[in-house]
Tab-separated table of C-alpha atoms (C1' of nucleotides) in Angstrom:
chain	number	residue	atom	x	y	z
A	1	MET	CA	18.483	-8.803	302.347
A	2	LYS	CA	20.225	-5.552	301.442
A	3	LEU	CA	19.604	-2.761	303.987
A	4	MET	CA	19.023	0.698	302.821
A	5	ASN	CA	21.825	3.135	303.377
A	6	GLU	CA	22.199	6.948	303.230
A	7	THR	CA	23.386	7.129	299.593
A	8	VAL	CA	20.044	5.563	298.403
A	9	PRO	CA	17.247	8.118	297.802
A	10	VAL	CA	14.453	7.895	300.374
A	11	ASN	CA	11.917	6.720	297.914
A	12	PHE	CA	13.833	3.779	296.570
A	13	GLU	CA	11.243	1.396	298.071
A	14	SER	CA	8.327	3.114	296.587
A	15	LEU	CA	10.025	3.156	293.093
A	16	ASN	CA	10.864	-0.512	293.536
A	17	GLY	CA	7.318	-1.320	294.441
A	18	GLU	CA	5.933	0.564	291.398
A	19	LEU	CA	8.396	-1.233	289.167
A	20	VAL	CA	7.362	-4.601	290.536
A	21	ASP	CA	3.758	-3.394	289.889
A	22	VAL	CA	4.476	-2.554	286.307
A	23	PHE	CA	6.192	-5.883	285.563
A	24	ASN	CA	3.589	-7.892	287.178
A	25	ASN	CA	0.702	-6.101	285.433
A	26	VAL	CA	1.707	-5.131	281.944
A	27	MET	CA	1.485	-8.526	280.609
A	28	TRP	CA	-1.902	-9.161	282.212
A	29	ILE	CA	-3.208	-5.840	280.960
A	30	GLU	CA	-1.894	-6.469	277.512
A	31	GLU	CA	-3.593	-9.809	277.561
A	32	ALA	CA	-6.863	-8.399	278.794
A	33	ALA	CA	-6.853	-5.541	276.192
A	34	LEU	CA	-6.328	-8.166	273.458
A	35	LYS	CA	-9.348	-10.151	274.610
A	36	GLN	CA	-11.541	-7.118	274.298
A	37	SER	CA	-10.108	-6.239	270.919
A	38	ASP	CA	-11.155	-7.419	267.471
A	39	PHE	CA	-8.389	-10.037	267.843
A	40	SER	CA	-9.702	-11.935	270.792
A	41	ASP	CA	-8.832	-15.165	269.109
A	42	ILE	CA	-5.120	-14.953	269.920
A	43	THR	CA	-3.290	-14.859	273.200
A	44	LEU	CA	-0.479	-12.491	274.236
A	45	LYS	CA	2.041	-15.213	273.485
A	46	ASP	CA	0.534	-15.528	270.027
A	47	MET	CA	0.979	-11.753	269.720
A	48	HIS	CA	4.670	-12.046	270.600
A	49	THR	CA	5.073	-14.727	268.042
A	50	ILE	CA	3.485	-12.481	265.458
A	51	ASP	CA	5.651	-9.599	266.705
A	52	ALA	CA	8.830	-11.786	266.290
A	53	VAL	CA	7.699	-12.735	262.771
A	54	SER	CA	7.323	-9.092	262.244
A	55	MET	CA	6.701	-7.044	259.221
A	56	TYR	CA	9.590	-6.912	256.814
A	57	SER	CA	12.024	-9.725	257.277
A	58	GLU	CA	11.429	-13.318	256.449
A	59	LYS	CA	12.405	-15.211	259.512
A	60	SER	CA	12.660	-19.000	259.812
A	61	ALA	CA	10.576	-20.845	262.383
A	62	SER	CA	13.498	-21.672	264.496
A	63	GLN	CA	14.726	-18.100	264.592
A	64	VAL	CA	11.253	-16.992	265.757
A	65	ALA	CA	11.296	-19.839	268.331
A	66	LYS	CA	14.587	-18.544	269.736
A	67	ILE	CA	13.245	-14.996	270.043
A	68	VAL	CA	10.156	-16.021	272.031
A	69	HIS	CA	11.894	-18.721	273.976
A	70	LEU	CA	10.013	-21.737	272.677
A	71	THR	CA	11.235	-25.058	271.630
A	72	PRO	CA	11.009	-25.810	267.868
A	73	SER	CA	8.270	-28.384	268.536
A	74	ALA	CA	6.150	-25.907	270.433
A	75	MET	CA	6.792	-23.301	267.762
A	76	THR	CA	5.341	-25.673	265.181
A	77	THR	CA	2.069	-26.041	266.950
A	78	ALA	CA	1.957	-22.288	267.748
A	79	ILE	CA	2.388	-21.585	264.061
A	80	ASP	CA	-0.204	-24.140	263.106
A	81	LYS	CA	-2.782	-22.297	265.119
A	82	LEU	CA	-1.764	-18.905	263.739
A	83	VAL	CA	-1.834	-20.143	260.179
A	84	ASP	CA	-5.354	-21.695	260.815
A	85	LYS	CA	-6.577	-18.424	262.120
A	86	GLY	CA	-5.128	-16.554	259.279
A	87	TYR	CA	-2.352	-14.433	260.866
A	88	ILE	CA	0.755	-16.064	259.541
A	89	GLU	CA	1.846	-17.745	256.272
A	90	ARG	CA	4.279	-20.633	255.911
A	91	ARG	CA	6.438	-20.861	252.917
A	92	ARG	CA	9.185	-23.413	252.240
A	93	SER	CA	12.364	-21.707	251.247
A	94	ASN	CA	13.509	-22.361	247.744
A	95	LYS	CA	17.132	-21.793	248.591
A	96	ASP	CA	17.087	-24.556	251.401
A	97	ARG	CA	13.972	-26.608	251.369
A	98	ARG	CA	14.277	-27.655	255.004
A	99	VAL	CA	13.560	-24.171	256.232
A	100	VAL	CA	10.139	-22.672	256.651
A	101	ARG	CA	10.085	-18.930	256.042
A	102	LEU	CA	7.329	-17.139	258.041
A	103	GLY	CA	5.448	-14.024	256.953
A	104	LEU	CA	2.424	-12.163	258.143
A	105	THR	CA	-0.837	-12.152	256.236
A	106	HIS	CA	-2.804	-8.967	255.826
A	107	LYS	CA	-4.697	-9.787	259.069
A	108	GLY	CA	-1.341	-10.415	260.741
A	109	ARG	CA	0.019	-7.057	259.703
A	110	VAL	CA	-3.067	-5.330	261.003
A	111	VAL	CA	-2.740	-6.844	264.460
A	112	TYR	CA	1.030	-6.277	264.473
A	113	ARG	CA	0.487	-2.584	264.033
A	114	ALA	CA	-2.261	-2.489	266.704
A	115	HIS	CA	0.207	-4.100	269.157
A	116	GLN	CA	2.879	-1.640	268.219
A	117	GLY	CA	0.376	1.098	268.868
A	118	PHE	CA	-0.124	-0.280	272.373
A	119	HIS	CA	3.499	-0.147	273.059
A	120	ARG	CA	3.932	3.319	271.737
A	121	ASP	CA	1.099	4.425	273.962
A	122	LEU	CA	3.061	2.937	276.915
A	123	THR	CA	6.189	4.882	275.886
A	124	HIS	CA	4.258	8.120	275.429
A	125	ASN	CA	2.752	7.786	278.857
A	126	LEU	CA	6.121	6.925	280.438
A	127	LEU	CA	7.270	10.268	279.055
A	128	LYS	CA	4.100	12.174	279.945
A	129	ASP	CA	4.743	15.766	280.857
A	130	MET	CA	8.520	15.459	280.580
A	131	ALA	CA	10.702	18.158	279.234
A	132	PRO	CA	13.067	16.968	276.489
A	133	GLN	CA	16.135	16.978	278.815
A	134	GLU	CA	14.119	14.867	281.228
A	135	THR	CA	13.178	12.228	278.573
A	136	VAL	CA	16.855	11.783	277.926
A	137	ILE	CA	17.358	10.812	281.601
A	138	VAL	CA	14.429	8.380	281.417
A	139	GLN	CA	15.947	6.877	278.266
A	140	ARG	CA	19.235	6.426	280.062
A	141	ALA	CA	17.494	4.552	282.911
A	142	ILE	CA	15.787	2.204	280.630
A	143	HIS	CA	18.957	1.691	278.760
A	144	ASN	CA	20.674	0.783	282.082
A	145	LEU	CA	18.012	-1.839	282.643
A	146	VAL	CA	18.384	-3.356	279.178
A	147	CYS	CA	22.149	-3.542	279.721
A	148	TYR	CA	21.779	-5.169	283.048
A	149	LEU	CA	19.375	-7.733	281.810
A	150	ALA	CA	21.613	-8.556	278.931
A	151	ASN	CA	24.406	-9.114	281.444
A	152	VAL	CA	22.167	-11.378	283.549
A	153	ILE	CA	21.542	-13.580	280.467
A	154	LYS	CA	25.113	-14.360	279.966
A	155	HIS	CA	25.359	-15.042	283.737
B	1	MET	CA	-1.275	4.167	264.152
B	2	LYS	CA	0.105	7.386	265.647
B	3	LEU	CA	2.584	9.342	263.581
B	4	MET	CA	5.591	10.886	265.161
B	5	ASN	CA	5.480	14.615	265.336
B	6	GLU	CA	8.034	17.232	266.104
B	7	THR	CA	7.382	17.561	269.952
B	8	VAL	CA	8.467	13.858	270.331
B	9	PRO	CA	12.201	13.470	271.028
B	10	VAL	CA	14.150	12.014	268.105
B	11	ASN	CA	14.947	8.720	269.960
B	12	PHE	CA	11.373	7.879	270.803
B	13	GLU	CA	11.615	4.833	268.679
B	14	SER	CA	14.720	3.511	270.260
B	15	LEU	CA	13.342	4.097	273.814
B	16	ASN	CA	10.166	2.356	272.709
B	17	GLY	CA	12.191	-0.527	271.417
B	18	GLU	CA	14.135	-0.932	274.596
B	19	LEU	CA	10.982	-0.808	276.684
B	20	VAL	CA	9.465	-3.619	274.496
B	21	ASP	CA	12.697	-5.528	275.059
B	22	VAL	CA	12.533	-5.082	278.778
B	23	PHE	CA	8.895	-6.201	279.065
B	24	ASN	CA	9.388	-9.209	276.838
B	25	ASN	CA	12.446	-10.411	278.573
B	26	VAL	CA	12.240	-9.672	282.348
B	27	MET	CA	9.815	-12.379	282.891
B	28	TRP	CA	11.888	-14.887	281.001
B	29	ILE	CA	15.066	-13.870	282.640
B	30	GLU	CA	13.454	-14.086	286.032
B	31	GLU	CA	12.214	-17.603	285.214
B	32	ALA	CA	15.703	-18.552	284.064
B	33	ALA	CA	17.322	-17.158	287.158
B	34	LEU	CA	14.863	-19.113	289.309
B	35	LYS	CA	15.711	-22.355	287.574
B	36	GLN	CA	19.332	-21.999	288.284
B	37	SER	CA	18.815	-21.037	291.910
B	38	ASP	CA	18.250	-23.167	294.995
B	39	PHE	CA	14.501	-22.915	294.309
B	40	SER	CA	14.309	-24.644	290.981
B	41	ASP	CA	11.281	-26.538	292.009
B	42	ILE	CA	9.019	-23.522	291.552
B	43	THR	CA	8.035	-21.503	288.533
B	44	LEU	CA	7.856	-17.715	288.268
B	45	LYS	CA	4.151	-17.863	288.514
B	46	ASP	CA	4.493	-19.843	291.797
B	47	MET	CA	6.990	-17.095	292.776
B	48	HIS	CA	4.313	-14.489	292.140
B	49	THR	CA	1.812	-16.490	294.236
B	50	ILE	CA	4.347	-16.563	296.989
B	51	ASP	CA	4.935	-12.825	296.587
B	52	ALA	CA	1.148	-12.165	296.800
B	53	VAL	CA	0.861	-14.250	299.981
B	54	SER	CA	3.753	-12.155	301.188
B	55	MET	CA	5.373	-11.780	304.489
B	56	TYR	CA	3.221	-10.079	307.048
B	57	SER	CA	-0.432	-10.109	306.243
B	58	GLU	CA	-2.574	-13.112	306.297
B	59	LYS	CA	-4.393	-13.174	302.999
B	60	SER	CA	-7.287	-15.475	301.983
B	61	ALA	CA	-6.973	-17.835	299.072
B	62	SER	CA	-9.366	-15.819	296.922
B	63	GLN	CA	-7.534	-12.396	297.726
B	64	VAL	CA	-4.333	-14.034	296.468
B	65	ALA	CA	-6.117	-15.507	293.422
B	66	LYS	CA	-7.331	-11.979	292.486
B	67	ILE	CA	-3.890	-10.431	292.854
B	68	VAL	CA	-2.269	-12.989	290.573
B	69	HIS	CA	-5.324	-13.189	288.217
B	70	LEU	CA	-6.174	-16.814	288.648
B	71	THR	CA	-9.540	-18.359	289.265
B	72	PRO	CA	-10.101	-19.630	292.714
B	73	SER	CA	-10.049	-23.229	291.432
B	74	ALA	CA	-6.669	-22.714	289.728
B	75	MET	CA	-5.472	-21.116	293.005
B	76	THR	CA	-6.407	-24.136	294.930
B	77	THR	CA	-4.202	-26.412	292.880
B	78	ALA	CA	-1.484	-23.860	292.896
B	79	ILE	CA	-1.529	-23.687	296.682
B	80	ASP	CA	-1.709	-27.498	296.957
B	81	LYS	CA	1.620	-27.726	294.998
B	82	LEU	CA	3.161	-24.967	297.085
B	83	VAL	CA	2.073	-26.591	300.401
B	84	ASP	CA	3.487	-29.895	299.223
B	85	LYS	CA	6.756	-28.320	298.410
B	86	GLY	CA	6.850	-26.592	301.751
B	87	TYR	CA	6.548	-22.939	300.735
B	88	ILE	CA	3.096	-22.131	301.956
B	89	GLU	CA	0.937	-22.950	304.914
B	90	ARG	CA	-2.839	-23.205	304.850
B	91	ARG	CA	-4.883	-22.400	307.998
B	92	ARG	CA	-8.594	-22.325	308.243
B	93	SER	CA	-9.688	-18.966	309.836
B	94	ASN	CA	-11.293	-19.323	313.223
B	95	LYS	CA	-13.329	-16.232	312.615
B	96	ASP	CA	-14.962	-17.610	309.503
B	97	ARG	CA	-14.174	-21.236	308.942
B	98	ARG	CA	-14.899	-21.100	305.234
B	99	VAL	CA	-11.847	-18.956	304.444
B	100	VAL	CA	-8.306	-20.276	304.102
B	101	ARG	CA	-5.654	-18.025	305.458
B	102	LEU	CA	-2.308	-18.391	303.688
B	103	GLY	CA	1.101	-17.795	305.190
B	104	LEU	CA	4.712	-18.473	304.177
B	105	THR	CA	6.711	-21.138	305.853
B	106	HIS	CA	10.373	-20.454	306.695
B	107	LYS	CA	11.361	-21.778	303.228
B	108	GLY	CA	8.707	-19.505	301.664
B	109	ARG	CA	10.066	-16.545	303.569
B	110	VAL	CA	13.618	-17.307	302.259
B	111	VAL	CA	12.590	-17.440	298.627
B	112	TYR	CA	10.312	-14.390	299.092
B	113	ARG	CA	13.308	-12.363	300.295
B	114	ALA	CA	15.514	-13.668	297.378
B	115	HIS	CA	12.885	-12.604	294.941
B	116	GLN	CA	12.681	-9.195	296.502
B	117	GLY	CA	16.422	-9.010	296.201
B	118	PHE	CA	16.133	-9.717	292.470
B	119	HIS	CA	13.683	-6.834	292.063
B	120	ARG	CA	15.796	-4.526	294.158
B	121	ASP	CA	18.780	-5.242	291.892
B	122	LEU	CA	16.676	-4.283	288.976
B	123	THR	CA	15.741	-1.048	290.577
B	124	HIS	CA	19.332	-0.374	291.697
B	125	ASN	CA	20.517	-0.953	288.029
B	126	LEU	CA	17.671	1.232	286.622
B	127	LEU	CA	19.189	4.122	288.778
B	128	LYS	CA	22.784	3.265	288.053
B	129	ASP	CA	25.079	6.306	287.886
B	130	MET	CA	22.134	8.695	288.406
B	131	ALA	CA	22.281	11.844	290.454
B	132	PRO	CA	19.549	12.146	293.194
B	133	GLN	CA	17.685	14.745	291.180
B	134	GLU	CA	17.792	12.411	288.187
B	135	THR	CA	16.384	9.520	290.101
B	136	VAL	CA	13.390	11.681	290.822
B	137	ILE	CA	12.627	12.099	287.252
B	138	VAL	CA	12.937	8.412	286.692
B	139	GLN	CA	10.570	7.809	289.482
B	140	ARG	CA	8.084	10.182	287.975
B	141	ALA	CA	8.258	8.366	284.749
B	142	ILE	CA	7.658	5.008	286.263
B	143	HIS	CA	4.751	6.565	288.325
B	144	ASN	CA	3.304	7.862	285.024
B	145	LEU	CA	3.323	4.311	283.668
B	146	VAL	CA	1.659	2.849	286.846
B	147	CYS	CA	-1.054	5.526	286.578
B	148	TYR	CA	-1.638	4.859	282.917
B	149	LEU	CA	-1.893	1.109	283.379
B	150	ALA	CA	-4.277	1.634	286.354
B	151	ASN	CA	-6.396	3.666	283.926
B	152	VAL	CA	-6.356	1.118	281.273
B	153	ILE	CA	-7.629	-1.511	283.735
B	154	LYS	CA	-10.800	0.521	284.493
B	155	HIS	CA	-11.101	1.151	280.769
C	1	DT	C1'	-35.419	-23.097	310.561
C	2	DG	C1'	-34.859	-22.861	305.644
C	3	DA	C1'	-33.119	-20.250	301.906
C	4	DT	C1'	-29.360	-17.679	300.079
C	5	DT	C1'	-24.739	-16.142	299.728
C	6	DT	C1'	-19.774	-16.802	300.157
C	7	DA	C1'	-15.223	-19.409	300.196
C	8	DT	C1'	-13.147	-23.039	298.846
C	9	DT	C1'	-12.651	-27.570	296.603
C	10	DT	C1'	-13.310	-31.326	293.234
C	11	DC	C1'	-13.883	-32.834	288.602
C	12	DG	C1'	-13.736	-33.041	283.710
C	13	DA	C1'	-12.181	-30.805	279.549
C	14	DT	C1'	-8.898	-28.173	276.963
C	15	DA	C1'	-4.607	-25.995	275.695
C	16	DG	C1'	0.362	-25.307	275.984
C	17	DT	C1'	4.739	-27.230	276.667
C	18	DC	C1'	8.607	-30.349	276.363
C	19	DA	C1'	11.474	-34.286	275.066
C	20	DA	C1'	12.240	-37.943	272.023
C	21	DA	C1'	11.576	-40.143	267.759
C	22	DC	C1'	11.082	-39.242	263.030
C	23	DT	C1'	11.319	-37.261	258.089
C	24	DA	C1'	13.427	-34.737	254.681
C	25	DA	C1'	17.028	-31.782	252.850
C	26	DT	C1'	21.733	-30.453	253.002
C	27	DT	C1'	26.680	-30.752	254.003
C	28	DT	C1'	30.861	-33.296	255.146
C	29	DT	C1'	33.792	-37.091	254.911
C	30	DT	C1'	35.861	-40.769	252.816
D	1	DA	C1'	29.751	-40.400	244.306
D	2	DA	C1'	28.112	-42.981	248.210
D	3	DA	C1'	27.936	-43.026	253.212
D	4	DA	C1'	27.657	-40.494	257.306
D	5	DA	C1'	26.630	-36.567	259.920
D	6	DT	C1'	24.118	-32.442	260.522
D	7	DT	C1'	20.191	-29.364	260.292
D	8	DA	C1'	15.107	-27.774	260.077
D	9	DG	C1'	11.016	-28.824	261.033
D	10	DT	C1'	7.212	-32.037	262.373
D	11	DT	C1'	4.761	-35.646	264.885
D	12	DT	C1'	3.810	-38.021	268.982
D	13	DG	C1'	3.081	-38.981	273.960
D	14	DA	C1'	3.224	-37.328	278.504
D	15	DC	C1'	2.632	-33.831	281.682
D	16	DT	C1'	1.054	-29.387	283.683
D	17	DA	C1'	-1.756	-25.343	284.125
D	18	DT	C1'	-5.927	-23.484	283.578
D	19	DC	C1'	-10.812	-22.801	283.403
D	20	DG	C1'	-15.875	-23.556	284.183
D	21	DA	C1'	-19.349	-26.189	286.314
D	22	DA	C1'	-20.892	-28.683	290.050
D	23	DA	C1'	-20.195	-30.065	294.896
D	24	DT	C1'	-19.203	-28.932	299.783
D	25	DA	C1'	-19.270	-26.349	303.719
D	26	DA	C1'	-19.880	-22.384	306.556
D	27	DA	C1'	-22.140	-18.074	307.511
D	28	DT	C1'	-25.967	-14.853	307.197
D	29	DC	C1'	-30.564	-13.483	306.248
D	30	DA	C1'	-35.609	-13.686	306.339
DNA sequence: TGATTTATTTCGATAGTCAAACTAATTTTT
DNA sequence: AAAAATTAGTTTGACTATCGAAATAAATCA
């Protein structure tokens, strides 16, 4: 375990604690919000699938599987469910008839936008009462995190 | 859907995107890191249970269940597994013999500290190359988020 | 004491996941 | 051009996590 030293700001531990809090809870809160919404028939994981399918590009099933870290077989059943519930459409590509192109239905686009709204609210609240030059610093911090995580991925 | 307006910094969308990235990926990265570690026999959810049991307080099974958002029955089986694997100890309270007090074994404390280390690394990297007065701003932002999420919980 | 509440466990059902085998379409090799 | 290898997706079977309802056990209340 690392010990604190003098160069670390005194409230490192409290920041760390709040960060852990955020990570442990966002997912659950998002899930709970979804259950109380008009789209209670899908889970947060379904939501992420819908998000990966997204609005404007026609991604293949395996591309989406990769994004959400599911195996192709799990993706198949996930899509089955979302097709049944009317959020996603399957179309066999004419170019290469092995591939399945995925797209959102009207209902899918509605829930996609709602989910985007949720995330925008988070971002707005992250920046609450911040001066423009302060928001830049926050942005740098989040960017640090993204870079670090990207590095962890490629060990 | 909220529209952007002039008071919002131009890179709101990019910050929002990176934040979504972080939320969608931390969990998965944490899970993957765990699989490659010496503790590949537990999942991230197990890790969060261990974290909730934590080092120094003797929490009951249902308290831990509440923290990690599991039903008591699911908690029972989750604990069974972690007891078998040697991470957690069950002790019946002498005060009230209905309640099960949970504690970490030596192995449990080791993995708990490793997990704390992971989170501390995240926090360190969030603050990478930041001046002390900048870290305060970042802390304020994260605190905003915690407060917002706490509000969402109690609708 | 008997009834009620509380903490945990057991049981049965359901849903999500993976790996392996399989189908169909495409590309490469010979 | 036929055969072999590759690729995209699906089906199947096994396993795990989770929940809700009922069971158990202990404490508290009337």
